[in-house]
PDB file of C-alpha atoms in Angstrom:
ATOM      1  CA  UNK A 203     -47.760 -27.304 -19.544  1.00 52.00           C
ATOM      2  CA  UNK A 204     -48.865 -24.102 -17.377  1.00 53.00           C
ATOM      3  CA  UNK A 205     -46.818 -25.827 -14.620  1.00 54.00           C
ATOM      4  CA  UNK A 206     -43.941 -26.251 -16.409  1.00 54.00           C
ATOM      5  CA  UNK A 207     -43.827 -22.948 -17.805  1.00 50.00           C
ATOM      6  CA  UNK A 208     -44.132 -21.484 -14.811  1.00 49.00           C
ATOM      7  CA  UNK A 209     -41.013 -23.244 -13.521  1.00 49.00           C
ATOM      8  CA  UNK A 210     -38.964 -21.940 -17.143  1.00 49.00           C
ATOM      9  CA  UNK A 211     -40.327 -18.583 -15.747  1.00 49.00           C
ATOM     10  CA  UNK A 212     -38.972 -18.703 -12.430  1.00 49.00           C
ATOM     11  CA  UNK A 213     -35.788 -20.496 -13.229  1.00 48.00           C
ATOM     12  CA  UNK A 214     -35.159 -17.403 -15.690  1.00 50.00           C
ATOM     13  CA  UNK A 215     -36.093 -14.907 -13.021  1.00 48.00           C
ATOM     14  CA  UNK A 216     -33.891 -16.166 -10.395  1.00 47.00           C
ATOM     15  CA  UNK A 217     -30.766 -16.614 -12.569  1.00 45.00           C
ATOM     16  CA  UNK A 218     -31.617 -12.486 -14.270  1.00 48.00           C
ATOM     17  CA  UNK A 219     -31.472 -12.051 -10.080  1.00 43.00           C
ATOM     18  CA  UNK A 220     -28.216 -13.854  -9.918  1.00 48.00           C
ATOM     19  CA  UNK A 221     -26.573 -12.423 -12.428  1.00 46.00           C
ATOM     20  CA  UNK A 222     -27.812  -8.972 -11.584  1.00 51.00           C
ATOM     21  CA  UNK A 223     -27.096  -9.648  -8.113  1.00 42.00           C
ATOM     22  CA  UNK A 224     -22.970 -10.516  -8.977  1.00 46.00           C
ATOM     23  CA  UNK A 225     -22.896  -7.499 -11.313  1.00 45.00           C
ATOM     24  CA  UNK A 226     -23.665  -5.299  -8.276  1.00 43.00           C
ATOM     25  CA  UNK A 227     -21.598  -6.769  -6.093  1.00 48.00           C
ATOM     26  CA  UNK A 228     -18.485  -6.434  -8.415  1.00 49.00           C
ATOM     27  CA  UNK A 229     -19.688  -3.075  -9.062  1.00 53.00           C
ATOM     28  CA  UNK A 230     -19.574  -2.723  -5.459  1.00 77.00           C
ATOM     29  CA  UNK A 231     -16.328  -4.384  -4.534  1.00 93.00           C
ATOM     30  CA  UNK A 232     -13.784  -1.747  -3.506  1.00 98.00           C
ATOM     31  CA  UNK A 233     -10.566  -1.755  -6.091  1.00 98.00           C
ATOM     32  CA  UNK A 234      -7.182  -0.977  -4.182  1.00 98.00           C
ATOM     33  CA  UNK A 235      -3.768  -0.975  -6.122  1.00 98.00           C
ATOM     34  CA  UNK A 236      -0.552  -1.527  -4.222  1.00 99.00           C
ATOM     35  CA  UNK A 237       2.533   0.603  -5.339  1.00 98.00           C
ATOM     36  CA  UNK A 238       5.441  -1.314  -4.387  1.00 98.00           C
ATOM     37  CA  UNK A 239       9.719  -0.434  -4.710  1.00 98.00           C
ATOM     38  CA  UNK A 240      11.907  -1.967  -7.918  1.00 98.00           C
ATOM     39  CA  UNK A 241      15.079  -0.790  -6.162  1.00 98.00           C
ATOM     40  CA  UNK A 242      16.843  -3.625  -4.919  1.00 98.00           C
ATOM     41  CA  UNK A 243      20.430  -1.742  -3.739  1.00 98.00           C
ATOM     42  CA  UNK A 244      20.679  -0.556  -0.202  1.00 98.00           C
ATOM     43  CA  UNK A 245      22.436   2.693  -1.077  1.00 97.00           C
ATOM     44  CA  UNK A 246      26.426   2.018  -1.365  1.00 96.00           C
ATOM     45  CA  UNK A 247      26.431  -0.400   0.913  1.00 97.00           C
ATOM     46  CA  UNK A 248      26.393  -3.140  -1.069  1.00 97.00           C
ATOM     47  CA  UNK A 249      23.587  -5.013   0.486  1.00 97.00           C
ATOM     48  CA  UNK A 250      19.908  -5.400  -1.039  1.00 97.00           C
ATOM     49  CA  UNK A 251      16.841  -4.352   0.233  1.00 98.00           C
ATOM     50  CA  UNK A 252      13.351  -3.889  -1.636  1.00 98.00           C
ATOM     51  CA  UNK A 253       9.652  -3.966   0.262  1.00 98.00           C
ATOM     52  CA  UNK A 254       9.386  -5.379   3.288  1.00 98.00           C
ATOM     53  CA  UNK A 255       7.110  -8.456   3.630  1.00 97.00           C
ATOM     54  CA  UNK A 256       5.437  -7.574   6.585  1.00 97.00           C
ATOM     55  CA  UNK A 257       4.113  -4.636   5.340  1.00 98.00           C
ATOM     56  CA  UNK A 258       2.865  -5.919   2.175  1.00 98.00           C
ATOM     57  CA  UNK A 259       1.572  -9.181   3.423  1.00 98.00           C
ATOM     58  CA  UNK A 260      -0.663  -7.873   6.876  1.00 98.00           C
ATOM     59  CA  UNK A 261      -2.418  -4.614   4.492  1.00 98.00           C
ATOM     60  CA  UNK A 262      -3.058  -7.579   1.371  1.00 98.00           C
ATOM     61  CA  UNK A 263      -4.898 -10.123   3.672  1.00 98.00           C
ATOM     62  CA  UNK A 264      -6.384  -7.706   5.800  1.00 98.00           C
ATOM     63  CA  UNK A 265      -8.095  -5.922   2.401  1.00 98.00           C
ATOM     64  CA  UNK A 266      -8.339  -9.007   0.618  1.00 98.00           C
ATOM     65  CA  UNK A 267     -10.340 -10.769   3.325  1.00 98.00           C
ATOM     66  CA  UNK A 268     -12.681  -8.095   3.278  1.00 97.00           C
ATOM     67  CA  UNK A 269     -13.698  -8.908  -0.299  1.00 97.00           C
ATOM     68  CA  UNK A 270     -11.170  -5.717  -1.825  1.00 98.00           C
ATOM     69  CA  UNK A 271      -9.439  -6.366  -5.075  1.00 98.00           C
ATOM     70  CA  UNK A 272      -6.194  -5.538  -5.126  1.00 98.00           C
ATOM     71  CA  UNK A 273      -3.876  -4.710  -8.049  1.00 98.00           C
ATOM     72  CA  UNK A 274      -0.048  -4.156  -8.132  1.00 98.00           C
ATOM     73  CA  UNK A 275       2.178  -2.115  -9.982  1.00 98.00           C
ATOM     74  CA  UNK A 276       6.197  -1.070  -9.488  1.00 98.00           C
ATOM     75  CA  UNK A 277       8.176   1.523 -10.930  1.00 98.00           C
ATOM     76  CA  UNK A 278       9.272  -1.079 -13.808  1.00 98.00           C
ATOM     77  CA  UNK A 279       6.432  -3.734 -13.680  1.00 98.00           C
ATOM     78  CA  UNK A 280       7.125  -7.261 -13.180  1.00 98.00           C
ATOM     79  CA  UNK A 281       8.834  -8.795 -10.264  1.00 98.00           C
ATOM     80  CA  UNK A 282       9.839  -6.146  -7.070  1.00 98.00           C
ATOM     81  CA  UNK A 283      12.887  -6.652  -4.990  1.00 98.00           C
ATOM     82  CA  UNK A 284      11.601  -8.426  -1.287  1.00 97.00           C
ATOM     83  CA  UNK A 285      14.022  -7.109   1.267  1.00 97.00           C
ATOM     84  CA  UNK A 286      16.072 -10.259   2.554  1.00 96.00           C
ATOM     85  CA  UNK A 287      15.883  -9.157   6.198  1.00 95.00           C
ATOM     86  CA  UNK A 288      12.138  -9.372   6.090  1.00 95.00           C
ATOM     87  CA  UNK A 289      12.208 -12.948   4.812  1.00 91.00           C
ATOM     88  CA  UNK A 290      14.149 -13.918   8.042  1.00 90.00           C
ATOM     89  CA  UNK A 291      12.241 -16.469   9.889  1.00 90.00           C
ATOM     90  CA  UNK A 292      12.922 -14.793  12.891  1.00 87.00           C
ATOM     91  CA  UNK A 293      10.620 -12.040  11.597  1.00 83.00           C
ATOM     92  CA  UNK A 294       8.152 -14.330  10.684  1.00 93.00           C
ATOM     93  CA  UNK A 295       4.405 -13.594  11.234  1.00 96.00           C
ATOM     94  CA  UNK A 296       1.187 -15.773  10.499  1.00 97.00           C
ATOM     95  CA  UNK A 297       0.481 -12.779   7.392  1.00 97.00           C
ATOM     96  CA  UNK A 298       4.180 -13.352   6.297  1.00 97.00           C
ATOM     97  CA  UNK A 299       4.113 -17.340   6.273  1.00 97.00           C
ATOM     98  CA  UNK A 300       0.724 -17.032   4.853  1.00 98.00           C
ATOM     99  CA  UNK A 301       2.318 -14.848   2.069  1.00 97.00           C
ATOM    100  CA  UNK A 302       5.321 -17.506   1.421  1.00 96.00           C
ATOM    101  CA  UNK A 303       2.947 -19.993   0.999  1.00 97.00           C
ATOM    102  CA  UNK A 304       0.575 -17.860  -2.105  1.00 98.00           C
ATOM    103  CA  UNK A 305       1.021 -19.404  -4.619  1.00 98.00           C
ATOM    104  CA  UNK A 306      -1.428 -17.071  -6.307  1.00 97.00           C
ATOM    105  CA  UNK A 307       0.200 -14.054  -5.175  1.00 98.00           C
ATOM    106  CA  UNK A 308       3.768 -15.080  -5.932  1.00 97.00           C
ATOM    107  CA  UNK A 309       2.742 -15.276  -9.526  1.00 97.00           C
ATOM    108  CA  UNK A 310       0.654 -11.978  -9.048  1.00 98.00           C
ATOM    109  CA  UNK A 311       3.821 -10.649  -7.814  1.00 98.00           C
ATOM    110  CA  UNK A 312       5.617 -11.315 -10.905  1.00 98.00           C
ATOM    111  CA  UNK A 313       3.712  -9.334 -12.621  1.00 98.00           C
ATOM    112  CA  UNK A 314       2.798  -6.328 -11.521  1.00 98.00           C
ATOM    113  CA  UNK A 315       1.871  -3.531 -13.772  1.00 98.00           C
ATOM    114  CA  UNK A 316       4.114  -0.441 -14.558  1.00 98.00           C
ATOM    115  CA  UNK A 317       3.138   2.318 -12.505  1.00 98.00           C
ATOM    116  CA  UNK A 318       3.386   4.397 -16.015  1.00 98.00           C
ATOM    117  CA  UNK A 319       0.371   2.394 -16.968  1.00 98.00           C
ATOM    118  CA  UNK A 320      -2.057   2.548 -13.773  1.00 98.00           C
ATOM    119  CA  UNK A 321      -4.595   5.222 -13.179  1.00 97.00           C
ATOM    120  CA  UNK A 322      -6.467   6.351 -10.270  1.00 98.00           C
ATOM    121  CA  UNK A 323      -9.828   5.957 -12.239  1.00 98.00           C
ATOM    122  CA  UNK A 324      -9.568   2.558 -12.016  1.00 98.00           C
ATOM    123  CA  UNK A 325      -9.000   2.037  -8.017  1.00 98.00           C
ATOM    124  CA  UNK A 326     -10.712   3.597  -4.743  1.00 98.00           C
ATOM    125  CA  UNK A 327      -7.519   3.793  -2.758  1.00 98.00           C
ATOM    126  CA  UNK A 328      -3.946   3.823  -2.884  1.00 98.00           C
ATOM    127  CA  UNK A 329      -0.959   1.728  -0.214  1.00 99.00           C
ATOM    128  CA  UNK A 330       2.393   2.020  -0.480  1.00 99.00           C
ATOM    129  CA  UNK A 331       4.530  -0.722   1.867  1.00 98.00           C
ATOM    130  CA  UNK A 332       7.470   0.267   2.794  1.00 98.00           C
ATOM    131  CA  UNK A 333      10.337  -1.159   3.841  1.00 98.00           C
ATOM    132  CA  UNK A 334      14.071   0.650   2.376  1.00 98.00           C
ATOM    133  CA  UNK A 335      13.822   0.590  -1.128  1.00 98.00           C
ATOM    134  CA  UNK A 336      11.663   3.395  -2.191  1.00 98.00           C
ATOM    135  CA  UNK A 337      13.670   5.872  -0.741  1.00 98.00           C
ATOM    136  CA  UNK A 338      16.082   5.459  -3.415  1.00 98.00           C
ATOM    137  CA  UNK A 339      13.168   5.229  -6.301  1.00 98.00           C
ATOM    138  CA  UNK A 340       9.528   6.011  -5.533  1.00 98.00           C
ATOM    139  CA  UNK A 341      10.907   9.552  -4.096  1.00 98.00           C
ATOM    140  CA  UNK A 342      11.916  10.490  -6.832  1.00 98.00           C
ATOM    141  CA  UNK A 343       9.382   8.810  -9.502  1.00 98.00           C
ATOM    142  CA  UNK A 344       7.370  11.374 -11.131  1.00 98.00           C
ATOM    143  CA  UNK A 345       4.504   8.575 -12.252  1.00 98.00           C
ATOM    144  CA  UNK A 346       4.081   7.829  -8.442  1.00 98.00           C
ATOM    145  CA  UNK A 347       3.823  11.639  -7.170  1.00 98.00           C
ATOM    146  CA  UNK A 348       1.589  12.140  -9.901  1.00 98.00           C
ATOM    147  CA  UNK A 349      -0.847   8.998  -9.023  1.00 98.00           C
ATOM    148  CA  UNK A 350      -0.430   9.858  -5.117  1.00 98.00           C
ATOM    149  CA  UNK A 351      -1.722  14.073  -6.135  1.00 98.00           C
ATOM    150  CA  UNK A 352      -4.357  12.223  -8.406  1.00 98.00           C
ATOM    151  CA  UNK A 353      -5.748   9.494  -5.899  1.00 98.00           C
ATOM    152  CA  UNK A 354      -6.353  12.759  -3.251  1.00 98.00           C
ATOM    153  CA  UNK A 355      -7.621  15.070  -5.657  1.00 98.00           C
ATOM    154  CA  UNK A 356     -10.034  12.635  -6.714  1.00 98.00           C
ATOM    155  CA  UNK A 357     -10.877  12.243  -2.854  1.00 98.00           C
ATOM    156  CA  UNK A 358      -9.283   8.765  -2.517  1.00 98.00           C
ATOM    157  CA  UNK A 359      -7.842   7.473   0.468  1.00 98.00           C
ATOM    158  CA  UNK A 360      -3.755   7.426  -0.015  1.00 98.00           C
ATOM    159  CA  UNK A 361      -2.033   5.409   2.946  1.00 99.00           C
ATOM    160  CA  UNK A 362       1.437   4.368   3.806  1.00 99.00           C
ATOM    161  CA  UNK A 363       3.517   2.481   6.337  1.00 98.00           C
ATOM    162  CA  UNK A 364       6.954   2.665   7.701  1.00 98.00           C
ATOM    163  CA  UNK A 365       9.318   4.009   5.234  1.00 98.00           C
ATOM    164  CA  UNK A 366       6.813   4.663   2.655  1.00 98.00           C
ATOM    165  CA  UNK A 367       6.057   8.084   3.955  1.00 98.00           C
ATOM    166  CA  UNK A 368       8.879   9.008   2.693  1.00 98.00           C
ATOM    167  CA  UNK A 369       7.487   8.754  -0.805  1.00 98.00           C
ATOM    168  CA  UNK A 370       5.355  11.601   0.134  1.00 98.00           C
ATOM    169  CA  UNK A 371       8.232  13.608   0.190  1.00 98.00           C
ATOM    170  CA  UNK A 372       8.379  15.392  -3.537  1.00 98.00           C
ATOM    171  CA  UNK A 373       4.639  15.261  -3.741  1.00 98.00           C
ATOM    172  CA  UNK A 374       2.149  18.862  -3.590  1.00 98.00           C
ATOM    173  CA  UNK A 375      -1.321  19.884  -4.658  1.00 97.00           C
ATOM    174  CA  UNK A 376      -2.232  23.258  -5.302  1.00 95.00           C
ATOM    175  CA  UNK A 377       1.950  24.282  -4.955  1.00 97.00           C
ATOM    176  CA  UNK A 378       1.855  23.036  -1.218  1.00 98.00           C
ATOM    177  CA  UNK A 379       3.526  19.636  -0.209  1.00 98.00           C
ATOM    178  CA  UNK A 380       0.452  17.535   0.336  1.00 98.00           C
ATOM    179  CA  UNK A 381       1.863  16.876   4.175  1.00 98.00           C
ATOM    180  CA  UNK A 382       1.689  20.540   5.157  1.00 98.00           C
ATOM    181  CA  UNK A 383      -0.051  20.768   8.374  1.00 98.00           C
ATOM    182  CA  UNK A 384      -1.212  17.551   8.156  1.00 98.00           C
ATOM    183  CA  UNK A 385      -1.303  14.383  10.797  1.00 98.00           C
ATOM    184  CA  UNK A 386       1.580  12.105  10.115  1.00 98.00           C
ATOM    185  CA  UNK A 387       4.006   9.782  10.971  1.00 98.00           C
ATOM    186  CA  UNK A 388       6.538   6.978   9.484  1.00 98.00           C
ATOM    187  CA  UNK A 389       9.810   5.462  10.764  1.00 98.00           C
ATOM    188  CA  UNK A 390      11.515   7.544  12.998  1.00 98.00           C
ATOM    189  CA  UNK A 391      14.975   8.954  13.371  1.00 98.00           C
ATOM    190  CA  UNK A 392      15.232   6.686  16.789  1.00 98.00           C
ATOM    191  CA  UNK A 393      14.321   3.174  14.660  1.00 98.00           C
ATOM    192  CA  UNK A 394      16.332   4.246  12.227  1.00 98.00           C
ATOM    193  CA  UNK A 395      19.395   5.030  14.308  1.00 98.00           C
ATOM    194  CA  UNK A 396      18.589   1.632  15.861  1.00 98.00           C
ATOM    195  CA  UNK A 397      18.650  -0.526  12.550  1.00 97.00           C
ATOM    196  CA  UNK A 398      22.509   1.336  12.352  1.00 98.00           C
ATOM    197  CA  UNK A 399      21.273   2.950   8.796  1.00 98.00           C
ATOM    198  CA  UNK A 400      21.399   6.761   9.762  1.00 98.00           C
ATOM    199  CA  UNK A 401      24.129   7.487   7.458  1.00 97.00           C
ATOM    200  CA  UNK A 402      23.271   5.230   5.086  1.00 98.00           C
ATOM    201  CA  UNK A 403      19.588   6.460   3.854  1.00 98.00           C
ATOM    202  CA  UNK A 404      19.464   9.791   1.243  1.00 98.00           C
ATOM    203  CA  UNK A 405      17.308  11.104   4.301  1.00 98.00           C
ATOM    204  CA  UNK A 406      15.588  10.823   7.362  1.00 98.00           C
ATOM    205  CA  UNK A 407      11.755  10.482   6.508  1.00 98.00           C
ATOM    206  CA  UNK A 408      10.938  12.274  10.078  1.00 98.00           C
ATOM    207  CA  UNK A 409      12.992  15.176   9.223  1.00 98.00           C
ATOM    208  CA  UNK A 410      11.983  15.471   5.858  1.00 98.00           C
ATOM    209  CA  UNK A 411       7.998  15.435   6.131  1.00 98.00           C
ATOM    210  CA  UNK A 412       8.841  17.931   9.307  1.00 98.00           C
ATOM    211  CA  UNK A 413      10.833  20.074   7.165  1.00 98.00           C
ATOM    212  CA  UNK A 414       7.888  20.339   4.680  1.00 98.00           C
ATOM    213  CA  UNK A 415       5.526  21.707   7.558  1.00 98.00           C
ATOM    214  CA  UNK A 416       3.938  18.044   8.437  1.00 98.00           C
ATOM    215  CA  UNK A 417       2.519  17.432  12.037  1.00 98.00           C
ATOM    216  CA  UNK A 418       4.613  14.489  12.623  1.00 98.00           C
ATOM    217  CA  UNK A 419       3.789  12.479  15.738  1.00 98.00           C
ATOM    218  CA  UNK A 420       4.930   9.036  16.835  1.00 98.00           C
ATOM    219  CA  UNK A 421       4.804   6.172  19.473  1.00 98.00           C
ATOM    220  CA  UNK A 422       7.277   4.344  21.027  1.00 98.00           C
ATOM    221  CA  UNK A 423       9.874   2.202  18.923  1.00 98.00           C
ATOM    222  CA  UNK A 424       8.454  -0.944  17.200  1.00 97.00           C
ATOM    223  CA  UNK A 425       5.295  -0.752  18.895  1.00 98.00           C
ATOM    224  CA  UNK A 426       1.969  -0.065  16.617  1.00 98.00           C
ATOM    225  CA  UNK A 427       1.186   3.612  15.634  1.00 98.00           C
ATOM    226  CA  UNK A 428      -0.853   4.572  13.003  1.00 98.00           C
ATOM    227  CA  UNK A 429      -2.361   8.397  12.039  1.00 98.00           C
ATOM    228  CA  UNK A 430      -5.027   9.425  10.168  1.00 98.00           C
ATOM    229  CA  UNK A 431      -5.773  13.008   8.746  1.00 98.00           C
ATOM    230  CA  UNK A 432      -8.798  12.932   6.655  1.00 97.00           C
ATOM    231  CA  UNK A 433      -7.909  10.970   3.222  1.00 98.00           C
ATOM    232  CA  UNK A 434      -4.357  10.229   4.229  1.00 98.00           C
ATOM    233  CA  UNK A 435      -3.600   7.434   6.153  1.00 99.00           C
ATOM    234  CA  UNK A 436       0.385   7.061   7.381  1.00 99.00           C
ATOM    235  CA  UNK A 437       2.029   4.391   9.907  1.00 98.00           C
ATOM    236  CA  UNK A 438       5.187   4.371  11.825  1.00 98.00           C
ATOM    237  CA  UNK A 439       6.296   0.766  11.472  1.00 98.00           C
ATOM    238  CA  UNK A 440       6.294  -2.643  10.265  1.00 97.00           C
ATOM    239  CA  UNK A 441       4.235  -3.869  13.737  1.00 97.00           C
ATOM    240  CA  UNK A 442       1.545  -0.935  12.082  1.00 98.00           C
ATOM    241  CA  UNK A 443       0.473  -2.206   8.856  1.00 98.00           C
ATOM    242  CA  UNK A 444      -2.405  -3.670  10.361  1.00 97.00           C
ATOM    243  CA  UNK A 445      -3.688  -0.304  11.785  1.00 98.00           C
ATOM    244  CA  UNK A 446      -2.977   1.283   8.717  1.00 98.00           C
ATOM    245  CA  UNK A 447      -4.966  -1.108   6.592  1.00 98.00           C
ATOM    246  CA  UNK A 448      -8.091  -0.724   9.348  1.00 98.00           C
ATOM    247  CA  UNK A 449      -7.582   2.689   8.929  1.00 98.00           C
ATOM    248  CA  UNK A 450      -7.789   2.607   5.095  1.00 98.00           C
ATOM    249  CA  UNK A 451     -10.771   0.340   5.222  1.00 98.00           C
ATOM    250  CA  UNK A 452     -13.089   2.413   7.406  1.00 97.00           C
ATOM    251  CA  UNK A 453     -12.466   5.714   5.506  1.00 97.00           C
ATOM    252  CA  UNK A 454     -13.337   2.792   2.193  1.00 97.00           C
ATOM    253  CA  UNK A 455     -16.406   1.482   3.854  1.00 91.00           C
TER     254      UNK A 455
END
């Protein structure tokens, strides 16, 4: 009898150690929400555009593999707009075909929460992919400046990659634009005078974070270039969503 109710004893104590043992670690499991486009219209043009894969895809598995949880939300909720350029195969990558085949984040993707509902209590860090369709809607979306002030006021990491700087735009704390003399950069005039959509975008992300006193910097086109200044993280292209999420991880960890 003693020996057997020594094993009850044990067997108790080691699943009270399990089960404290998963509480902590979900306690301890960093919580990142994604704030991706809902605007599918490439200005006037005619064309569609929405996030880029790329830059969703590399940040998700590069998080996700490092045991983050990751939430998503849009301007409107549900399904966001993937820009058809980026689902070329010719601009395939392993993250991207990885992506197409998720089954568990396609469905994920369908439903992503409405930024109106998300707050920054619930999440340790903030990434916005880019790609041309927040330009035209996450500019200008007073939930999102308001969660992107919130996230850094709370000292949370806020990072973004290509065109998603440009989100950045309308936002300030304290009555200054967040990017005043701050480290940044984002797709350049040059790239986008190469993709032929110069006169097509509302603006020029380079000039505008300039214009609102940010240290922009940059590398050379399409190659991988990524800037950190304290809390916010900021990359120049789709080959630097990688760096970005790196970046975003160590100021996590």
């Amino acid at each position: 009898m003693k020996k057997i109710a020594l094993f009850a004893i044990t067997a108790f104590t080691a699943v009270s150690i399990s089960a404290e043992a998963q509480k902590s670690n979900k306690k301890s499991m960093k919580k990142v929400l994604f704030v991706v486009t809902t605007n599918d219209k490439l200005g006037n043009t005619g064309e569609k555009t929405g996030f880029w894969s790329e830059e969703f895809a590399a940040p998700y598995y590069e998080l996700l593999d490092q045991g983050v949880e990751i939430t998503i939300a849009s301007p409107l909720g549900g399904q966001p707009p993937i820009d058809p350029k980026s689902a070329d195969p010719a601009s395939a990558t392993e993250d991207t075909k990885r992506f197409d085949a998720d089954k568990v984040l396609q469905e994920k993707l369908k439903n992503t929460l409405k930024l109106s509902t998300v707050n920054q209590k619930d999440y340790d860090a903030v990434f916005y992919p880019g790609g041309h369709g927040p330009l035209w809607d996450l500019v200008q979306d007073h939930n999102s400046i308001a969660l992107i002030e919130s996230f850094y006021t709370h000292n949370k990491p806020v990072a973004f990659v290509c065109h998603a700087p440009a989100v950045l735009k309308n936002v300030k704390v304290n009555g200054e634009y967040l990017v005043k003399g701050k480290k940044v950069t984002g797709f350049t005039n040059a790239e986008e005078e190469a993709v032929g959509l110069t006169k097509v975008v509302p603006f020029l992300l380079e000039d505008a974070l300039a214009s609102n006193g940010a240290i922009f910097s940059k590398g050379e086109n399409w190659q991988p270039y990524a800037v950190a200044d304290g809390l916010l993280i900021t990359g120049q292209n789709p080959a630097s969503s990688k760096l970005v999420a790196a970046k975003l991880l160590q100021e996590l960890n």
